[in-house]
XYZ file of C-alpha atoms in Angstrom:
714
model
C 130.115 143.374 118.163
C 128.678 142.865 114.737
C 125.186 141.427 114.718
C 124.498 138.299 112.737
C 122.469 138.519 109.577
C 118.834 137.645 110.221
C 117.838 134.239 108.950
C 115.969 134.429 105.678
C 112.366 133.236 106.074
C 111.771 129.849 104.537
C 109.816 129.866 101.327
C 106.726 127.636 101.815
C 106.859 126.782 98.113
C 110.527 125.794 98.137
C 109.772 122.089 98.545
C 107.362 122.200 95.624
C 109.894 124.141 93.530
C 112.627 121.620 94.332
C 110.327 118.814 93.219
C 109.629 120.651 89.948
C 113.338 121.203 89.318
C 114.004 117.527 89.936
C 111.229 116.556 87.522
C 112.549 118.947 84.863
C 116.055 117.493 85.173
C 114.670 113.986 84.861
C 112.539 115.024 81.867
C 115.628 116.489 80.196
C 117.513 113.245 80.784
C 114.591 111.213 79.424
C 114.435 113.453 76.371
C 118.122 112.945 75.704
C 117.728 109.165 75.869
C 114.596 109.209 73.725
C 116.255 111.294 71.059
C 119.257 108.995 71.109
C 116.863 106.156 70.333
C 115.095 108.077 67.530
C 118.178 109.291 65.676
C 119.270 105.718 65.130
C 115.912 104.825 63.568
C 115.677 107.553 60.913
C 117.892 109.633 58.632
C 117.845 112.550 56.210
C 114.740 114.724 55.792
C 112.614 112.276 57.738
C 114.945 112.600 60.742
C 114.847 116.434 60.543
C 111.040 116.396 60.438
C 110.840 114.023 63.374
C 113.330 116.119 65.328
C 111.204 119.238 64.861
C 108.070 117.406 66.008
C 109.967 115.921 68.938
C 111.300 119.293 70.131
C 107.905 121.004 69.875
C 106.270 118.196 71.882
C 108.927 118.324 74.581
C 108.764 122.108 74.995
C 104.993 122.081 75.294
C 105.073 119.116 77.656
C 107.499 120.887 80.001
C 105.188 123.920 80.114
C 102.154 121.750 80.827
C 103.947 119.929 83.629
C 105.213 123.140 85.242
C 102.058 125.285 84.939
C 98.995 123.344 83.726
C 96.591 126.167 84.608
C 98.240 128.801 82.396
C 96.365 130.008 79.317
C 97.311 128.476 75.986
C 95.498 128.864 72.668
C 95.132 125.088 72.331
C 94.056 124.438 75.928
C 90.465 123.555 74.939
C 91.540 121.500 71.947
C 90.256 118.265 73.539
C 86.922 119.623 74.802
C 84.905 117.995 72.012
C 86.474 114.605 72.750
C 86.476 114.453 76.545
C 82.770 115.240 76.695
C 82.238 111.572 75.774
C 81.918 109.264 78.780
C 83.468 106.019 77.507
C 86.574 104.988 75.604
C 84.418 103.411 72.905
C 82.458 106.612 72.250
C 85.686 108.648 72.266
C 87.241 106.261 69.767
C 84.207 106.462 67.473
C 84.232 110.263 67.555
C 87.996 110.376 66.980
C 87.877 108.117 63.932
C 84.602 109.339 62.409
C 85.063 113.099 62.693
C 88.727 113.313 61.632
C 90.609 111.724 58.753
C 93.852 109.906 59.441
C 96.139 112.795 58.455
C 94.245 115.249 60.672
C 94.261 112.806 63.570
C 98.019 112.501 63.277
C 98.450 116.284 63.282
C 95.925 116.976 66.048
C 96.957 114.237 68.468
C 99.751 116.119 70.350
C 97.578 119.154 71.116
C 94.542 117.026 71.994
C 96.605 115.042 74.459
C 98.291 118.097 75.998
C 94.895 119.775 76.262
C 93.538 116.768 78.156
C 96.493 116.885 80.540
C 95.695 120.518 81.324
C 91.929 120.344 81.676
C 91.019 116.746 82.582
C 93.999 114.795 83.939
C 91.652 112.041 85.159
C 90.671 111.327 81.517
C 94.173 111.162 80.039
C 94.208 107.368 80.143
C 90.861 107.104 78.343
C 91.835 109.672 75.697
C 95.159 107.931 75.046
C 93.466 104.568 74.564
C 90.844 106.102 72.270
C 93.356 107.880 70.017
C 95.797 105.108 69.098
C 94.771 105.042 65.434
C 97.120 105.876 63.851
C 99.787 105.131 66.432
C 101.166 108.379 67.915
C 104.934 108.765 68.368
C 106.236 106.186 70.826
C 108.183 108.719 72.886
C 104.996 110.761 73.365
C 103.070 107.678 74.503
C 105.783 107.005 77.083
C 105.538 110.602 78.337
C 101.765 110.300 78.651
C 102.167 107.064 80.589
C 104.492 108.864 82.993
C 101.796 111.496 83.479
C 99.156 108.806 84.107
C 101.344 106.963 86.616
C 102.073 110.160 88.555
C 98.364 111.002 88.771
C 97.193 107.473 89.611
C 96.432 108.178 93.272
C 94.411 105.080 94.079
C 94.973 105.490 97.813
C 92.657 108.504 97.766
C 89.742 106.337 96.619
C 88.178 105.339 99.942
C 85.823 102.674 98.598
C 87.769 99.426 98.292
C 85.678 98.115 95.414
C 86.044 101.332 93.386
C 89.774 101.316 94.034
C 90.069 97.720 92.829
C 88.033 98.394 89.673
C 90.193 101.414 88.835
C 93.367 99.373 89.318
C 92.015 96.564 87.139
C 91.121 99.032 84.378
C 94.654 100.430 84.514
C 96.403 97.072 84.241
C 94.072 95.975 81.426
C 94.920 99.163 79.528
C 98.661 98.604 80.018
C 98.231 95.024 78.858
C 96.505 96.139 75.649
C 99.141 98.799 75.068
C 102.113 96.479 75.562
C 100.701 93.562 73.591
C 99.013 95.624 70.874
C 101.681 98.172 69.978
C 104.142 97.496 67.145
C 107.254 95.869 68.562
C 109.809 98.501 69.559
C 107.467 101.408 68.774
C 107.173 102.623 72.380
C 110.515 103.163 74.164
C 109.154 102.339 77.621
C 111.277 103.980 80.272
C 112.148 102.265 83.530
C 110.433 105.085 85.412
C 107.102 104.233 83.800
C 107.251 100.681 85.104
C 108.573 101.764 88.499
C 105.866 104.378 89.024
C 103.100 101.976 88.054
C 104.555 99.333 90.381
C 104.422 101.881 93.185
C 100.924 103.162 92.382
C 99.104 99.877 91.734
C 97.886 97.476 94.453
C 99.765 94.212 94.909
C 97.627 92.001 92.668
C 97.786 94.404 89.731
C 101.495 95.134 90.293
C 102.099 91.385 90.103
C 100.123 91.213 86.850
C 102.268 93.999 85.412
C 105.495 92.300 86.493
C 104.349 89.002 84.958
C 103.390 90.830 81.756
C 106.819 92.464 81.498
C 108.559 89.153 82.114
C 106.450 87.497 79.431
C 107.413 90.146 76.874
C 111.086 89.979 77.951
C 111.472 93.570 79.100
C 114.823 94.141 80.772
C 114.213 95.815 84.124
C 116.742 97.981 85.935
C 117.703 97.096 89.510
C 115.817 100.137 90.861
C 112.695 99.079 88.965
C 112.985 95.546 90.306
C 113.330 96.895 93.841
C 110.146 98.903 93.306
C 108.260 95.772 92.274
C 109.744 93.737 95.129
C 108.831 96.461 97.603
C 105.187 96.378 96.568
C 104.868 92.590 96.259
C 106.593 91.915 99.590
C 103.600 93.351 101.431
C 101.136 90.831 99.967
C 101.155 87.203 101.208
C 100.165 85.819 97.801
C 103.103 87.564 96.086
C 105.903 87.245 98.648
C 107.328 84.344 96.654
C 107.753 86.576 93.603
C 109.345 89.326 95.705
C 111.740 86.740 97.138
C 112.725 85.615 93.632
C 113.360 89.229 92.596
C 115.667 89.796 95.580
C 117.508 86.554 94.866
C 118.004 87.669 91.278
C 119.356 91.032 92.391
C 121.783 89.315 94.740
C 122.950 87.021 91.939
C 123.794 90.077 89.822
C 125.923 91.605 92.582
C 123.471 93.729 94.579
C 124.252 94.236 98.274
C 121.132 93.133 100.154
C 122.284 94.971 103.286
C 121.904 98.367 101.618
C 118.994 100.533 102.719
C 116.436 99.775 99.993
C 116.911 95.987 99.699
C 117.067 95.735 103.487
C 113.754 97.586 103.790
C 112.146 95.202 101.295
C 113.504 92.195 103.186
C 111.944 93.548 106.382
C 108.571 93.792 104.671
C 109.033 90.363 103.111
C 109.737 88.671 106.435
C 106.761 90.301 108.147
C 103.804 87.980 107.580
C 100.356 88.016 109.121
C 98.404 84.845 109.659
C 95.562 84.688 107.106
C 92.048 84.160 108.394
C 90.345 83.355 105.126
C 87.687 80.698 104.852
C 88.897 77.231 104.050
C 91.895 76.933 106.341
C 95.387 78.308 106.338
C 96.001 79.598 102.844
C 99.643 80.184 103.646
C 100.206 76.616 102.523
C 99.246 77.651 98.987
C 102.011 80.251 98.797
C 105.466 79.244 97.590
C 107.213 81.239 100.294
C 108.712 80.170 103.595
C 109.903 82.887 105.966
C 112.611 80.816 107.644
C 114.023 79.568 104.346
C 114.038 83.120 102.990
C 115.949 84.505 105.976
C 118.494 81.701 105.781
C 118.944 82.344 102.053
C 119.508 86.067 102.614
C 122.075 85.458 105.356
C 123.921 82.988 103.116
C 124.015 85.721 100.466
C 125.724 88.131 102.859
C 122.736 89.950 104.323
C 123.504 91.544 107.692
C 120.609 91.165 110.102
C 119.450 94.404 111.776
C 116.967 95.129 114.546
C 114.145 96.179 112.202
C 114.356 93.033 110.087
C 114.758 90.900 113.206
C 111.620 92.398 114.736
C 109.606 91.729 111.582
C 110.755 88.103 111.525
C 110.018 87.621 115.228
C 106.537 89.066 114.783
C 105.857 86.619 111.951
C 106.862 83.691 114.159
C 104.673 84.941 117.008
C 101.647 85.421 114.764
C 102.035 81.882 113.457
C 102.057 80.522 117.023
C 105.796 79.759 117.171
C 106.387 81.832 120.297
C 109.048 79.642 121.899
C 111.072 79.698 118.692
C 110.693 83.485 118.486
C 112.049 83.868 122.024
C 114.945 81.502 121.325
C 115.873 83.325 118.121
C 115.566 86.734 119.785
C 118.199 85.686 122.311
C 120.299 84.194 119.512
C 120.059 87.417 117.486
C 121.236 89.361 120.523
C 124.218 87.042 120.997
C 125.035 87.503 117.290
C 125.365 91.259 117.680
C 121.865 92.503 116.864
C 120.999 95.223 119.378
C 117.364 94.468 120.168
C 115.265 97.446 121.232
C 112.051 97.976 123.198
C 109.899 97.393 120.117
C 111.537 94.027 119.458
C 110.898 92.964 123.034
C 107.300 94.239 122.961
C 106.762 92.136 119.829
C 108.048 88.994 121.527
C 106.133 89.685 124.733
C 102.910 90.271 122.787
C 103.344 86.843 121.228
C 104.070 85.274 124.619
C 100.982 86.915 126.074
C 98.785 85.736 123.193
C 99.948 82.163 123.776
C 98.338 82.271 127.251
C 101.344 80.335 128.561
C 102.992 81.671 131.727
C 106.183 79.848 130.794
C 106.481 81.838 127.577
C 105.945 85.093 129.460
C 108.712 84.155 131.894
C 111.080 83.384 129.012
C 110.161 86.663 127.295
C 111.518 88.528 130.313
C 114.963 87.208 129.411
C 114.632 89.085 126.120
C 113.778 92.249 128.085
C 117.132 91.998 129.849
C 119.200 91.829 126.660
C 117.089 94.588 125.062
C 117.613 96.920 128.048
C 113.882 97.556 128.369
C 112.968 100.189 131.007
C 111.603 98.593 134.178
C 108.302 100.490 133.962
C 107.672 99.065 130.478
C 108.363 95.547 131.755
C 105.992 95.993 134.695
C 103.305 97.503 132.455
C 103.422 94.546 130.100
C 103.286 92.162 133.043
C 100.212 93.940 134.448
C 98.534 93.888 131.073
C 99.217 90.174 130.652
C 97.165 89.548 133.806
C 94.383 91.755 132.442
C 94.579 89.958 129.091
C 94.434 86.482 130.659
C 91.379 87.549 132.648
C 89.583 89.019 129.626
C 90.196 85.933 127.496
C 88.918 83.676 130.274
C 85.877 85.888 130.744
C 85.138 85.741 127.021
C 85.483 81.959 126.904
C 83.253 81.397 129.937
C 80.695 84.005 128.930
C 79.173 86.687 131.098
C 77.508 84.331 133.558
C 80.489 84.591 135.881
C 81.526 88.244 136.479
C 84.913 89.212 137.891
C 83.551 91.090 140.855
C 86.391 92.937 142.551
C 88.769 90.014 142.000
C 90.583 91.479 139.010
C 91.057 95.039 140.194
C 91.690 94.115 143.823
C 94.337 91.624 142.811
C 96.062 93.959 140.359
C 95.964 96.839 142.854
C 97.817 94.817 145.481
C 100.433 93.911 142.895
C 100.584 97.474 141.539
C 101.162 98.902 145.033
C 104.359 96.884 145.435
C 106.143 98.956 142.794
C 104.109 102.042 141.915
C 103.037 105.181 143.731
C 99.296 105.218 144.494
C 98.721 108.969 144.139
C 98.641 109.259 140.311
C 96.134 106.391 140.124
C 94.083 107.673 143.053
C 93.290 110.866 141.140
C 91.308 108.824 138.612
C 89.348 106.669 141.078
C 86.596 107.587 143.583
C 87.482 104.841 146.088
C 90.212 105.312 148.673
C 93.018 103.054 147.513
C 94.876 102.966 150.885
C 91.603 101.993 152.568
C 90.993 99.340 149.924
C 94.436 97.879 150.565
C 94.074 98.096 154.352
C 90.892 96.010 154.411
C 92.920 92.793 154.346
C 95.930 93.981 156.306
C 95.135 91.696 159.229
C 94.347 88.613 157.162
C 97.714 87.355 156.053
C 96.384 84.225 154.412
C 93.957 86.105 152.226
C 96.534 88.711 151.382
C 98.988 86.006 150.431
C 96.362 84.533 148.122
C 95.666 88.002 146.713
C 91.902 87.512 147.138
C 89.872 90.426 148.543
C 88.123 89.586 151.819
C 84.617 90.009 150.398
C 85.448 87.485 147.654
C 87.144 84.879 149.843
C 84.319 82.369 149.554
C 83.751 82.649 145.824
C 85.039 80.209 143.219
C 88.366 81.265 141.788
C 89.224 82.166 138.234
C 91.914 80.236 136.404
C 94.023 83.348 135.832
C 94.393 83.763 139.606
C 96.226 80.447 139.783
C 98.338 80.889 136.630
C 99.502 84.368 135.687
C 98.814 86.161 138.986
C 101.381 84.291 141.158
C 104.055 84.889 138.534
C 103.296 88.613 138.218
C 103.109 88.964 141.992
C 106.558 87.408 142.332
C 107.927 89.712 139.635
C 106.609 92.839 141.371
C 107.867 91.608 144.735
C 111.466 91.303 143.549
C 114.021 94.060 144.063
C 113.920 97.027 146.423
C 110.866 98.796 147.811
C 111.455 102.145 146.099
C 108.243 103.372 144.462
C 108.186 104.136 140.752
C 106.099 106.730 138.969
C 103.473 104.954 136.855
C 103.295 105.827 133.181
C 100.100 106.700 131.341
C 99.972 103.114 130.118
C 100.084 101.901 133.732
C 97.181 104.181 134.648
C 95.128 103.057 131.641
C 95.610 99.352 132.463
C 94.446 99.872 136.038
C 91.469 101.992 134.978
C 90.343 99.322 132.522
C 90.685 96.655 135.228
C 88.633 98.804 137.608
C 85.893 99.329 135.009
C 85.741 95.617 134.174
C 85.388 94.817 137.894
C 82.250 96.948 138.333
C 79.294 94.556 138.448
C 76.284 96.808 138.961
C 74.881 99.166 136.283
C 74.652 101.951 138.861
C 78.354 101.601 139.670
C 79.259 101.893 135.983
C 77.140 105.016 135.549
C 78.573 106.558 138.709
C 82.145 105.882 137.703
C 81.749 107.266 134.193
C 80.363 110.501 135.631
C 83.376 110.665 137.960
C 85.784 109.871 135.121
C 84.128 112.489 132.930
C 84.555 115.106 135.661
C 88.246 114.250 135.843
C 88.551 114.705 132.095
C 86.995 118.139 132.419
C 89.464 119.003 135.171
C 92.684 119.274 133.213
C 94.729 118.800 136.366
C 97.009 121.515 137.670
C 99.429 119.127 139.316
C 102.072 118.130 136.726
C 102.810 114.974 138.735
C 99.340 113.630 137.911
C 98.231 112.172 134.599
C 96.207 115.067 133.229
C 93.305 114.415 130.893
C 95.055 115.900 127.884
C 98.071 113.628 128.299
C 95.981 110.534 128.979
C 93.779 111.081 125.918
C 96.783 111.896 123.738
C 98.670 108.805 124.873
C 95.890 106.226 125.182
C 93.299 107.500 122.698
C 89.850 105.954 123.098
C 90.998 102.859 125.008
C 89.391 103.723 128.370
C 86.202 105.050 126.750
C 85.940 101.869 124.667
C 86.211 99.806 127.853
C 83.391 101.818 129.442
C 81.205 101.262 126.371
C 82.039 97.542 126.370
C 81.111 97.190 130.050
C 77.882 99.159 129.637
C 76.662 97.209 126.622
C 76.934 94.008 128.666
C 73.955 95.343 130.639
C 70.857 95.687 128.398
C 69.536 98.561 130.506
C 72.716 100.579 129.867
C 72.618 100.486 126.059
C 71.474 104.099 125.861
C 74.049 105.090 128.476
C 76.712 103.571 126.224
C 75.331 105.682 123.388
C 75.688 108.759 125.613
C 79.375 107.963 126.153
C 79.743 107.582 122.405
C 77.862 110.863 121.969
C 80.310 112.652 124.278
C 83.172 111.434 122.089
C 81.427 112.386 118.863
C 80.331 115.842 120.020
C 83.811 116.653 121.258
C 85.285 115.551 117.941
C 82.874 117.770 116.005
C 83.499 120.708 118.322
C 87.259 120.285 118.085
C 87.113 119.971 114.289
C 85.010 123.119 114.044
C 87.593 125.158 115.945
C 90.821 123.840 114.442
C 91.247 126.933 112.306
C 90.770 129.236 115.300
C 93.480 130.074 117.787
C 93.385 127.490 120.578
C 94.977 127.486 123.979
C 97.519 124.718 124.548
C 98.431 123.342 127.915
C 101.941 123.857 129.166
C 102.660 120.316 127.962
C 101.615 121.350 124.472
C 99.841 118.144 123.546
C 96.097 118.727 123.296
C 93.945 121.836 123.318
C 91.816 122.381 126.378
C 88.731 122.192 124.216
C 89.357 118.485 123.645
C 88.049 116.508 126.600
C 86.977 113.209 125.082
C 88.899 111.229 122.454
C 87.509 110.882 118.953
C 85.739 107.566 118.284
C 87.850 105.075 116.362
C 86.765 102.135 114.172
C 87.277 99.993 117.298
C 84.836 102.226 119.203
C 82.207 101.704 116.529
C 82.799 97.942 116.482
C 82.550 97.641 120.280
C 79.349 99.686 120.331
C 77.785 97.815 117.415
C 78.640 94.436 118.924
C 77.087 95.420 122.236
C 73.927 96.794 120.658
C 73.534 93.749 118.438
C 74.088 91.353 121.329
C 71.465 93.278 123.276
C 69.074 92.956 120.315
C 68.938 96.739 119.858
C 68.986 96.541 116.072
C 67.423 99.954 115.473
C 70.035 101.651 117.658
C 72.804 99.745 115.867
C 71.517 100.912 112.491
C 71.532 104.507 113.752
C 75.207 104.073 114.641
C 75.832 102.738 111.128
C 74.192 105.837 109.707
C 76.501 108.008 111.820
C 79.488 106.109 110.412
C 78.281 106.798 106.872
C 77.670 110.486 107.603
C 81.198 110.883 108.944
C 82.814 108.965 106.091
C 84.051 106.134 108.314
C 84.455 103.052 106.144
C 83.399 99.686 107.535
C 86.320 97.325 108.030
C 86.127 93.533 108.155
C 85.526 93.606 111.931
C 82.532 95.921 111.536
C 80.991 93.776 108.814
C 81.482 90.580 110.799
C 79.865 92.234 113.814
C 76.816 93.151 111.744
C 76.579 89.731 110.103
C 76.814 87.980 113.465
C 74.196 90.300 114.956
C 71.706 89.830 112.139
C 72.340 86.081 112.038
C 71.799 85.793 115.793
C 68.464 87.565 115.325
C 67.656 85.033 112.552
C 67.107 87.864 110.078
C 67.988 86.169 106.784
C 67.404 89.238 104.606
C 69.584 91.506 106.750
C 72.313 88.864 107.019
C 72.438 88.371 103.268
C 72.245 92.124 102.704
C 75.238 92.698 104.983
C 77.205 89.987 103.168
C 76.384 91.560 99.805
C 77.318 95.052 101.041
C 80.574 93.633 102.362
C 81.283 92.166 98.927
C 80.403 95.467 97.248
C 82.958 97.190 99.483
C 85.633 94.887 98.056
C 86.163 92.773 101.183
C 86.350 88.991 101.242
C 84.938 86.794 104.019
C 87.303 85.360 106.610
C 86.889 82.660 109.233
C 85.061 85.047 111.562
C 82.555 85.744 108.776
C 81.923 82.019 108.514
C 81.466 81.703 112.283
C 79.029 84.621 112.242
C 77.069 83.069 109.383
C 76.682 79.783 111.297
C 74.552 81.637 113.869
C 71.833 81.584 111.213
C 69.570 78.546 111.476
C 68.094 78.720 107.965
C 71.447 78.753 106.154
C 70.074 77.009 103.071
C 67.636 79.850 102.430
C 70.371 82.439 102.922
C 72.747 80.685 100.522
C 69.987 80.351 97.929
C 69.186 84.052 98.261
C 72.855 84.962 97.840
C 73.181 82.790 94.741
C 70.074 84.396 93.242
C 71.511 87.868 93.886
C 74.833 86.889 92.297
C 73.013 85.557 89.238
C 71.046 88.811 88.979
C 74.260 90.825 89.158
C 75.866 88.718 86.451
C 72.895 89.211 84.156
C 73.166 92.970 84.672
C 76.785 92.857 83.515
C 75.527 91.620 80.146
C 77.054 88.207 80.352
C 80.471 89.250 81.684
C 81.547 87.161 84.646
C 82.395 89.560 87.457
C 85.445 88.414 89.388
C 84.166 89.280 92.870
C 80.880 87.319 92.658
C 82.855 84.354 91.315
C 85.104 84.521 94.365
C 82.097 84.734 96.611
C 80.406 81.769 94.946
C 83.568 79.764 95.638
C 83.649 80.929 99.266
C 79.955 80.100 99.700
C 80.541 76.548 98.528
C 82.742 76.022 101.598
C 80.002 77.298 103.895
C 77.560 74.477 103.167
C 78.122 72.467 106.316
């Protein structure tokens, strides 16, 4: 029997080579089109001269694009120019040191040299060397290079990213408006790549600029703009108009790319900016848009349906979302688990048991696995309890009410053994305590809590969930990792005494260290992989509610941080994987997430441990973790609660410097400050100082902040 030829090993560079080949083919096509444009503009000797210059430029450009690091005699041609820091100084050097004829001759090599040695300065060099105007085709090629290298997403600081984007759009504006009409044969790829690379606001500016100057955009270019703008609430109206225009010219909106844009367009998040619901200021209505698309022949799919349902839920229209989900299903849309989870999340957030009951009808048509349905039902009880606890404050702890109640419900459908492995208490004994007290068991109240006042959630969501778990046969199901995590969080939130919290965390930590040899149990590696930091965050939250456990919460955080550093240090070494192949044995604790930091900071601030909170902030900076809006609001609320005007204002200014705008939670945090007039005056003084430093130029961000501040004077 003849053996098969061994499979040729895959070349790791093949993907890169394929990309280069594709770029070279596209460059050849662009060159053909550019030359077709040029040969109709010139004739005779002038055409022959231009053709020679054109061919030399193209050959050199291809070499630069394929191997920029290779040696070339002209590679350092731009060194004398790029040593200047600003466009103005480059322009002065360019015009003062070279006469016009020399500038015209030197420009191609100077630009190619910059591409090789300093790609980040290509934009500045191009803007500085536009006198005399270089060949239009070459400018277009340079713009393609700039667009490909405009990787704004790699700039972590929001403010720096915004400034860079603004500089880019201002440069494009000057180039489009200042160049001789028809001199630059802008290719569609230039516009498409910039639309993809720029943030939404700047992409919208570019689109408006092109419309103003009557550039004809190809359908693919328009889709690129629509794709970017659809993700920004302020520009969804423009994206909608683009899609309508494409449909009017014969485009099939049900094709992959338009359909993807429609999904993004229909997915809206409720804004939380100061001054009310800003959605009213946007000329875009989700329901009207969907109706328009369907009238134009768009075929609704599950992804688009889910996005639309999520938008309705986030805007508080849960009943309508449930009704439409059932209608979509009747119309032939095959709803999946994600669609149902979206609807159920909205029903849960409404805190209405009736909506949760109706959402179960969606689970039936979406064929959701029974364990997923039960998990979401359990979590809705946990969610109701947490919201009620938050609204009533910490003066009224759960006691064992939450966990005891959920355990009795859990035991009706799920096997106890996987959960027992994670808990020190005997679950059968816990359940047997009330076996002889039918009335108490019927009320789902543990015996030791029978005389206490009841929580609202026990009379609303609990009876419904209990009835749901009691339906069907008595066969026990295997709980998923999500089931285990919900029950662990309920157990942790039911621990009232600091000692009990400390004791349980030590037990939980020992379980994490024991990877678990029984595959039927939820081993630590699988739990951490599946649930991340959720259980650890709950432990930290519970501990920070006790002032004496603030340092214990920091120790939990330290366990997470040390394990992350240890795991990161050994990633390059050979590590032993468990038979499940999910997480190395060296990883015991999950890495801290931005939520972990926010929970810890909020707890420390509420406990008036400002110095400890600032140490956590320093750790975030050292590890390159950028503050999000939640982190900033936590700090502002903490400082304001401590009546520290300087720190409150400083946090607001740092938040502005990071490129973030205040939302309603920022306003609520600021109102904790008693001397608001002094804080506002201090902020205005700082804004005025910043404006003076900009030499009279009005900075856009401070202007926005001054407007926001005017709404804070209550």
